[in-house]
PDB file of C-alpha atoms and ligand atoms in Angstrom:
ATOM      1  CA  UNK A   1    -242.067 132.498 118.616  1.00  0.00           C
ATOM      2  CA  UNK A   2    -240.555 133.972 121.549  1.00  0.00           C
ATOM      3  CA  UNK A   3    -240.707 130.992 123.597  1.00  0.00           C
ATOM      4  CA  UNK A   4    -237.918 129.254 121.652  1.00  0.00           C
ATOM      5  CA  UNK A   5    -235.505 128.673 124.718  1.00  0.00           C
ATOM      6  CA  UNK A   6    -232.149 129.994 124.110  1.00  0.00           C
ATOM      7  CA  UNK A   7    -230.347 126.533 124.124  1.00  0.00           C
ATOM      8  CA  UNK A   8    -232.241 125.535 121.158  1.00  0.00           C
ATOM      9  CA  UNK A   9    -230.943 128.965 119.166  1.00  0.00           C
ATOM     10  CA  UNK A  10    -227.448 128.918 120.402  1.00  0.00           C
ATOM     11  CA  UNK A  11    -227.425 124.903 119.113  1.00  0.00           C
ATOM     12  CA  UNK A  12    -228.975 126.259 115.851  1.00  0.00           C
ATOM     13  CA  UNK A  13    -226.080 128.951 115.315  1.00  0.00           C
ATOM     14  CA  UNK A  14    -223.485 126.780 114.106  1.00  0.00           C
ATOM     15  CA  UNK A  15    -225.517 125.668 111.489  1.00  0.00           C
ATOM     16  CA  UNK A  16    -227.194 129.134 110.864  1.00  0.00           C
ATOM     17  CA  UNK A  17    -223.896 130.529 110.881  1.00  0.00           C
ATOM     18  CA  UNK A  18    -222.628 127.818 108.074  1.00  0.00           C
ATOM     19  CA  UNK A  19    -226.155 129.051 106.396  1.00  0.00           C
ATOM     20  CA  UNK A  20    -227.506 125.074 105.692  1.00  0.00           C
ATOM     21  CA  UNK A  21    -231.099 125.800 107.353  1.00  0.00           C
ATOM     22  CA  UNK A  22    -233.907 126.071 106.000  1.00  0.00           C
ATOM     23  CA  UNK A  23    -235.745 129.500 105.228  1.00  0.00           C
ATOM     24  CA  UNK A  24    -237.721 129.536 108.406  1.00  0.00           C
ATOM     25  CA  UNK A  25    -235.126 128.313 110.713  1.00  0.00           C
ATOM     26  CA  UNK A  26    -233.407 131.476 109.579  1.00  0.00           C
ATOM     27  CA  UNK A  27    -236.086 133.397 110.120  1.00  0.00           C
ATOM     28  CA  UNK A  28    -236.748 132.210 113.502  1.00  0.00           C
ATOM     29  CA  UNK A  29    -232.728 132.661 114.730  1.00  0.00           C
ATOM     30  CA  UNK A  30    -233.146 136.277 113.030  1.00  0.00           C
ATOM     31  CA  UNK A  31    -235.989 137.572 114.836  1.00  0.00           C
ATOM     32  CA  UNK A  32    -234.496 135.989 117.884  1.00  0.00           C
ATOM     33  CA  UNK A  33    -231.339 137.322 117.434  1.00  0.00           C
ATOM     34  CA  UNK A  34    -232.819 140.613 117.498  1.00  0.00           C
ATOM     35  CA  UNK A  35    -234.401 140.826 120.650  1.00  0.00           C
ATOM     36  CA  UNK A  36    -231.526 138.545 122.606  1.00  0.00           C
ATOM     37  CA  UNK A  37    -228.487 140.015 123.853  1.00  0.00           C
ATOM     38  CA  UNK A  38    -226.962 136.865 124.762  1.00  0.00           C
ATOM     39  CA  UNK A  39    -227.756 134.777 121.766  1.00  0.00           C
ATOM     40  CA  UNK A  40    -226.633 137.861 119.721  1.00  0.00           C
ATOM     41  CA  UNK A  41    -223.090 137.899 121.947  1.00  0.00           C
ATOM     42  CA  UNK A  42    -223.040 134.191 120.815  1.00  0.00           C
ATOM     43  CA  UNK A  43    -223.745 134.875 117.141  1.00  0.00           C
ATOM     44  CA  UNK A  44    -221.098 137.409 117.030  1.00  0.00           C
ATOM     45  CA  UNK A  45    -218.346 135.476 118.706  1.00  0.00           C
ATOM     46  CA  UNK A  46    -218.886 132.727 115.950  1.00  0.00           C
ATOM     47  CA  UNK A  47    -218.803 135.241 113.422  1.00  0.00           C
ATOM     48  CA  UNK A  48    -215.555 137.005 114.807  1.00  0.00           C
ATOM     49  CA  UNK A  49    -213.400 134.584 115.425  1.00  0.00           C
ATOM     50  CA  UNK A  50    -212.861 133.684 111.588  1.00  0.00           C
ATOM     51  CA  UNK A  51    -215.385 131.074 111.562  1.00  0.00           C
ATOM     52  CA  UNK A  52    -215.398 130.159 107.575  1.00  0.00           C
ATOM     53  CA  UNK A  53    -218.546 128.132 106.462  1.00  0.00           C
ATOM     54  CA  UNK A  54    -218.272 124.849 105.355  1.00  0.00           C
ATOM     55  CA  UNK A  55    -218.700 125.437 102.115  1.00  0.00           C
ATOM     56  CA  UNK A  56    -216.262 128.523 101.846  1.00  0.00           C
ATOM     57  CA  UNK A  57    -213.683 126.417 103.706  1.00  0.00           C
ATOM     58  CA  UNK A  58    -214.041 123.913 100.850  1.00  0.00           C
ATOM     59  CA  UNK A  59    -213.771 126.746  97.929  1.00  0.00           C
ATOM     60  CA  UNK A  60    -211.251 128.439  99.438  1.00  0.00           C
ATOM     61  CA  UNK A  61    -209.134 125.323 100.204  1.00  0.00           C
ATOM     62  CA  UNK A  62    -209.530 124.060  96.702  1.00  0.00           C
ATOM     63  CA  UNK A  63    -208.297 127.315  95.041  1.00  0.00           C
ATOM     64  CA  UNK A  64    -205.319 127.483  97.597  1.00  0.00           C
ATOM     65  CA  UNK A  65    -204.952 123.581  97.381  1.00  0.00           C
ATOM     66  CA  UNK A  66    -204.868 124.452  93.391  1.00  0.00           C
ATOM     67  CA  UNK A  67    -202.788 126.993  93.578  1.00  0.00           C
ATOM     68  CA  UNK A  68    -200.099 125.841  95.511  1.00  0.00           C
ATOM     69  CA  UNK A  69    -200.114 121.959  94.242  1.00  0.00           C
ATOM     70  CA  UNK A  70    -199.161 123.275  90.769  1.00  0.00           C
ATOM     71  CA  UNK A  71    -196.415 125.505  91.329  1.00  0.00           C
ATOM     72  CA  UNK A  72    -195.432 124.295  94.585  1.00  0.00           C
ATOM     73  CA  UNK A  73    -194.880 120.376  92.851  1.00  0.00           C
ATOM     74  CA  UNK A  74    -193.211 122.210  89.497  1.00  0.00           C
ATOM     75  CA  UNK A  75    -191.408 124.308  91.515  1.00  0.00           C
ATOM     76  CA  UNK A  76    -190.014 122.447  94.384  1.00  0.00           C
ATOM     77  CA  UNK A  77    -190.213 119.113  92.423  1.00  0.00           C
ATOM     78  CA  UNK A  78    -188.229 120.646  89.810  1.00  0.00           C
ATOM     79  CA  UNK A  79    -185.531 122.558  92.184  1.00  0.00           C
ATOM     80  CA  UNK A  80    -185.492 119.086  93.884  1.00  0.00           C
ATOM     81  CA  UNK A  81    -184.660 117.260  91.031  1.00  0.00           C
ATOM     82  CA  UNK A  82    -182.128 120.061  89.866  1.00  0.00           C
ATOM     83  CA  UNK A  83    -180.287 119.769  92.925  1.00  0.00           C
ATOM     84  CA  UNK A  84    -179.900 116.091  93.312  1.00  0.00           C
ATOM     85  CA  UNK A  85    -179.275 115.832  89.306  1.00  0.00           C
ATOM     86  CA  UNK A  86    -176.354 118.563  90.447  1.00  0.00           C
ATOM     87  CA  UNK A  87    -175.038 117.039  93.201  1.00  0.00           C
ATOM     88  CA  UNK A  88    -174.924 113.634  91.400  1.00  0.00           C
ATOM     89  CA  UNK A  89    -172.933 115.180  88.254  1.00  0.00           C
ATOM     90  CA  UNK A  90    -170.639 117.466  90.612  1.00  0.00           C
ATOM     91  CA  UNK A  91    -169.862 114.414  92.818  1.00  0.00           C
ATOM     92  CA  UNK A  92    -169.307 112.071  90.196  1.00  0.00           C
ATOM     93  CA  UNK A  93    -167.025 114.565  88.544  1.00  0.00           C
ATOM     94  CA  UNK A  94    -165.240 115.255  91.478  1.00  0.00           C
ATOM     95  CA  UNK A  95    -164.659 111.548  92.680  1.00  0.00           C
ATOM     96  CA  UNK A  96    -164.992 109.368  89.351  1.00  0.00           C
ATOM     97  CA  UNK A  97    -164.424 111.420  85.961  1.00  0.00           C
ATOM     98  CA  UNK A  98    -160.897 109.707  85.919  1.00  0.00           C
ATOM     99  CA  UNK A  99    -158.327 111.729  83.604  1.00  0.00           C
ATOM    100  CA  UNK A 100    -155.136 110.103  82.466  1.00  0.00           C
ATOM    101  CA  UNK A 101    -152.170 111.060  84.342  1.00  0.00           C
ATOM    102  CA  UNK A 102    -149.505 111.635  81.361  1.00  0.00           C
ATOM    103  CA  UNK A 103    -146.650 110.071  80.747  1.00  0.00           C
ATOM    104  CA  UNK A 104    -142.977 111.278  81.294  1.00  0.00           C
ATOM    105  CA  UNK A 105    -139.730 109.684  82.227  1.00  0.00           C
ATOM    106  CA  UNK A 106    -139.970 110.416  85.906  1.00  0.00           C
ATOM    107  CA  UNK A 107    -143.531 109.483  86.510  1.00  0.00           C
ATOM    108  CA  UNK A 108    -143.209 105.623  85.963  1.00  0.00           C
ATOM    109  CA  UNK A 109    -139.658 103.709  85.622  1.00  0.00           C
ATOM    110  CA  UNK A 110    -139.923  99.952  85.032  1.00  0.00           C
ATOM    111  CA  UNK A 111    -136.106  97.907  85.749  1.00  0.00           C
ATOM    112  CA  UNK A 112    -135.861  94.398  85.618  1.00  0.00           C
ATOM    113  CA  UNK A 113    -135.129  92.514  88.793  1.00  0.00           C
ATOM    114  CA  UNK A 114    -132.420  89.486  88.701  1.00  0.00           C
ATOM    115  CA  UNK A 115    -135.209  87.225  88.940  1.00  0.00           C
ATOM    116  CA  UNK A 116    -136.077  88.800  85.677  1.00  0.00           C
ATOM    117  CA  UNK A 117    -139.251  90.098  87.215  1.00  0.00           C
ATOM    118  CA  UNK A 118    -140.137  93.627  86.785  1.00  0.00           C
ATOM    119  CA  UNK A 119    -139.894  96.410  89.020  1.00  0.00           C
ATOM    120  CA  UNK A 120    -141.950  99.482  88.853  1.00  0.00           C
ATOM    121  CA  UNK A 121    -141.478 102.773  90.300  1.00  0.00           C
ATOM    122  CA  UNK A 122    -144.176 105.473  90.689  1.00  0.00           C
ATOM    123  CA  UNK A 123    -143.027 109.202  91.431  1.00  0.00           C
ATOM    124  CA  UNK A 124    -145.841 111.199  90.542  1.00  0.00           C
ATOM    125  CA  UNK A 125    -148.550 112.794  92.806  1.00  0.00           C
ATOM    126  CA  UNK A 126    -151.359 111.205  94.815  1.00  0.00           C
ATOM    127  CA  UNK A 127    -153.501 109.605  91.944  1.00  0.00           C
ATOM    128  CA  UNK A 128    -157.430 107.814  91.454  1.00  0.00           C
ATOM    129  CA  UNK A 129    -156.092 104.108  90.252  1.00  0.00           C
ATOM    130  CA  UNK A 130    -153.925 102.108  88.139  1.00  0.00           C
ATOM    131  CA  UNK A 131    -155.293 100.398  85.206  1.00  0.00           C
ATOM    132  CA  UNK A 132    -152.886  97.533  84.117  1.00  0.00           C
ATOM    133  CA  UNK A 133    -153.248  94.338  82.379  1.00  0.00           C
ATOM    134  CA  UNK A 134    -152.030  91.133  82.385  1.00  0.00           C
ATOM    135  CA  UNK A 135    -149.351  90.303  79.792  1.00  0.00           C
ATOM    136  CA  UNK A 136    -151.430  89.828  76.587  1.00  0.00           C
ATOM    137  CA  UNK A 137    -149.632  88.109  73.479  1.00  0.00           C
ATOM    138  CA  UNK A 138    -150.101  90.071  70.495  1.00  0.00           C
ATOM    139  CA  UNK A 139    -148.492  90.100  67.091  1.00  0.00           C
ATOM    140  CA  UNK A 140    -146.487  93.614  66.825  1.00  0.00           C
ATOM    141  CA  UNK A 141    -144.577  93.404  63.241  1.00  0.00           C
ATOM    142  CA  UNK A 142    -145.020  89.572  62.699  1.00  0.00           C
ATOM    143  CA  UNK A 143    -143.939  88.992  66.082  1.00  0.00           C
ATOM    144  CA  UNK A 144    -145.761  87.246  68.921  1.00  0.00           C
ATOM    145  CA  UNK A 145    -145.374  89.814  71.674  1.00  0.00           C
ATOM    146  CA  UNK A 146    -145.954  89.550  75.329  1.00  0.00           C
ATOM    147  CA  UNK A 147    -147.176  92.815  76.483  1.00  0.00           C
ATOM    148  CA  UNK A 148    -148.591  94.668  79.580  1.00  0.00           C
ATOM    149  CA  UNK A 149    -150.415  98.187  79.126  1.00  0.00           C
ATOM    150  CA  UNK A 150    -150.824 100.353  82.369  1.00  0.00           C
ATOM    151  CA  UNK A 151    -151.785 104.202  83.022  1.00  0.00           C
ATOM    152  CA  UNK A 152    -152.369 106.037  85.844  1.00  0.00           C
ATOM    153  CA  UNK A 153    -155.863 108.133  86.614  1.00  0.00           C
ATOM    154  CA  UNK A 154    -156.401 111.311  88.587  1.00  0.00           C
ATOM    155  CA  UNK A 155    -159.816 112.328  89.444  1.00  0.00           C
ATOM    156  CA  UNK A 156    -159.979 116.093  91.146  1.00  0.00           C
ATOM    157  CA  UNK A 157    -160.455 114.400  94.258  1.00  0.00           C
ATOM    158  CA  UNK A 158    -158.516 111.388  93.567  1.00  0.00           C
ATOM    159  CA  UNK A 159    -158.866 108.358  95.845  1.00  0.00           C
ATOM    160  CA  UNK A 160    -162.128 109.843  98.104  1.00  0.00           C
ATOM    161  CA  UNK A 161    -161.333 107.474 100.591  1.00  0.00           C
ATOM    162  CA  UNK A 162    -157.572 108.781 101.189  1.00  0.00           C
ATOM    163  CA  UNK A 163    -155.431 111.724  99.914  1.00  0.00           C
ATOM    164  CA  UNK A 164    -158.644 113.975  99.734  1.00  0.00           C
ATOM    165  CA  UNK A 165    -157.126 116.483 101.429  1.00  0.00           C
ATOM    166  CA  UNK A 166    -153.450 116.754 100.229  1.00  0.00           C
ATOM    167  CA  UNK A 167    -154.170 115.839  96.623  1.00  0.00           C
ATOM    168  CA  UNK A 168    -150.754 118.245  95.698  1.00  0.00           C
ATOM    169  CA  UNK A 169    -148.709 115.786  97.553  1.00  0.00           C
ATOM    170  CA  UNK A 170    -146.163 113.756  96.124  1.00  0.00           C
ATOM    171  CA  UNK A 171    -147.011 110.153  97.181  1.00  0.00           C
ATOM    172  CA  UNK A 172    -143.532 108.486  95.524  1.00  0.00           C
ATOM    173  CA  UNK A 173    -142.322 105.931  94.669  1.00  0.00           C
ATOM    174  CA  UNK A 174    -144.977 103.812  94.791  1.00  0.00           C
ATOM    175  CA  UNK A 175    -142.920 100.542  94.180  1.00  0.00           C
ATOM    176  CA  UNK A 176    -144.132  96.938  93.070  1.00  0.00           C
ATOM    177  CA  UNK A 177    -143.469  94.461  90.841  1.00  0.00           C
ATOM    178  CA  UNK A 178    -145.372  93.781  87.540  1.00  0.00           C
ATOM    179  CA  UNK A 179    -148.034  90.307  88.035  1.00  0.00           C
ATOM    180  CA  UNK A 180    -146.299  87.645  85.811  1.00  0.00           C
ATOM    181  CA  UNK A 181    -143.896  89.563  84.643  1.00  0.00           C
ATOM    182  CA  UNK A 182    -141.114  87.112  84.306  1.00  0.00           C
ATOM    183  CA  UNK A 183    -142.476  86.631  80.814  1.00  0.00           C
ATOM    184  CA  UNK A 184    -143.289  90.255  79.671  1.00  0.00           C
ATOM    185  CA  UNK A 185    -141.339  91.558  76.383  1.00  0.00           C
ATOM    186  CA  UNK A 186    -142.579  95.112  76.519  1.00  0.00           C
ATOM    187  CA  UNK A 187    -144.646  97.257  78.289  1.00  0.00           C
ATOM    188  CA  UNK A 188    -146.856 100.101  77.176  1.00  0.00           C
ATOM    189  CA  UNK A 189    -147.938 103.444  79.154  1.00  0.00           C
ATOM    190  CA  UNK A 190    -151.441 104.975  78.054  1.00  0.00           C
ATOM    191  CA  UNK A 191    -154.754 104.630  77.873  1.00  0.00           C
ATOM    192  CA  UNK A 192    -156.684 102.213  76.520  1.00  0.00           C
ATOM    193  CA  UNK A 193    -160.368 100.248  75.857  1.00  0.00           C
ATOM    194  CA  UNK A 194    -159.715  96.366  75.388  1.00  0.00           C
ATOM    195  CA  UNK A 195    -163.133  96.465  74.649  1.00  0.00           C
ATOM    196  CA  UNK A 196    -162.660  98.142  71.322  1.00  0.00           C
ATOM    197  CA  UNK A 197    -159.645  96.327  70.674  1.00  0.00           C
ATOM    198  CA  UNK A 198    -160.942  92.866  71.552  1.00  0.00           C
ATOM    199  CA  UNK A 199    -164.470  92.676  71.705  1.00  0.00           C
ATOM    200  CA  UNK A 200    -165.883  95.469  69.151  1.00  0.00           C
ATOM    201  CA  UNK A 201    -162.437  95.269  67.317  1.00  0.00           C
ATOM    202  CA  UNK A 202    -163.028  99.533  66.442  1.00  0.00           C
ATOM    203  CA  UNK A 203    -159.149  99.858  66.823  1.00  0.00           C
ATOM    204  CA  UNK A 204    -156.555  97.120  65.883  1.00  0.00           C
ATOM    205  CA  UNK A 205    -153.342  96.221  68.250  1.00  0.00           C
ATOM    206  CA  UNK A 206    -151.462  98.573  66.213  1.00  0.00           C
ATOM    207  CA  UNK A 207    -153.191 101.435  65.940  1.00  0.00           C
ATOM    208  CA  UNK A 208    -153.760 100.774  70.619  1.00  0.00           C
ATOM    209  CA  UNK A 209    -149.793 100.305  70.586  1.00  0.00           C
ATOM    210  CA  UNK A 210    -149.322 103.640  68.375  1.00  0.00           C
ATOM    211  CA  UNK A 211    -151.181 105.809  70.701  1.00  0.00           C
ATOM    212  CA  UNK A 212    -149.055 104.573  73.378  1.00  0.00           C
ATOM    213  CA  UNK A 213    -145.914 104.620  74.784  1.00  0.00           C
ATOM    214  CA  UNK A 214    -143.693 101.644  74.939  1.00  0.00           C
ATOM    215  CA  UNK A 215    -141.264 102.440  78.080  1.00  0.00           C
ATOM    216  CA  UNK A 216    -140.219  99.206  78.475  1.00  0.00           C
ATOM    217  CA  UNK A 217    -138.348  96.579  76.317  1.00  0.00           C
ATOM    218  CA  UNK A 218    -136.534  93.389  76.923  1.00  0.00           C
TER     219      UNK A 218
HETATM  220 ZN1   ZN B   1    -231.441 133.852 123.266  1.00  0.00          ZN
END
């Protein structure tokens, strides 16, 4: 037994260490161990130097593995999700919830041209968008009607590609002239869905044109 050349124990530690020998392989690194000092200087070095056996490494991986894949995927999964879904909602708010700017005399003056084309004057503050149609010819009272609807939108941001930063300004007069306007009879300020009023017909021309504002006649 003693003539087992060191060599031969020190290439048997790794696995003696990982304990995957057999009974008297063990046996035979013990009893060697015990009467060499430089096998034992080996032995311990492996052991000191946080040498986890094979199959600890696995268990111990597996329950940290566990452990962490569960909470860490709810929890930064989650927070992930939470922060994108918040950035989404607070940027969309900021940049696209559009609000109708109200109407009032000195926010939006229509005057007919000489050319019978109408002129329209902005004077309100830095806003998101126009929405304006096209004159449209509805019946208003028995009477065919050629009308154009337009309101003004303000996001908290407004336009996010100019204006961000002086929002407070006033931007007036904004000043252009109506599209085909020659033949407009009246024009309406406020909001409004075409979509109900033409396609899902929800709301009738007159009840639109009562929630408005006519500020222009001819
Ligand atoms: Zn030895």
């Amino acid at each position: 037994m003693k003539e087992i050349k060191c060599t031969i124990i020190q290439d048997l530690l790794p696995l003696y260490v990982d304990d995957v020998v057999s009974e008297d392989t063990k046996e035979l690194v013990r009893q060697h161990l015990q009467t060499c000092q430089a096998c034992q200087k080996e032995h311990q070095q492996m052991t000191q130097t946080l040498y986890i056996p094979i199959e600890n490494k696995v268990t111990l991986f597996e329950k940290v593995n566990k452990k962490w894949n569960r909470k860490k995927i709810i929890l930064i999964g989650g927070s992930i999700f939470t922060t994108l879904f918040l950035c989404l909602a607070v940027f969309s708010y900021v940049f696209y919830y559009q609000k109708m700017i109200p109407y009032s005399n000195d926010l939006f003056v229509i005057k007919e041209q000489d050319d019978q084309t109408l002129f329209a004057e902005y004077f309100g503050k830095s806003h998101a968008g126009t929405h304006m149609t096209h004159p449209m010819k509805v019946e208003i009272d028995g009477e065919m009607k050629n009308i154009s609807l337009v309101y003004y939108v303000e996001t908290i941001a407004n336009s996010p590609t100019r204006n961000f930063l002086r929002e407070d300004e006033s931007i007036g007069p904004e000043q252009f002239t109506l599209p085909d306007s020659k033949t407009v009879d009246a024009v309406y300020y406020g909001k409004f869905d075409l979509e109900k009023v033409i396609i899902t017909k929800e709301q009738t021309w007159e009840e639109l044109l009562q929630e408005m504002t006519l500020i222009w006649e001819r």
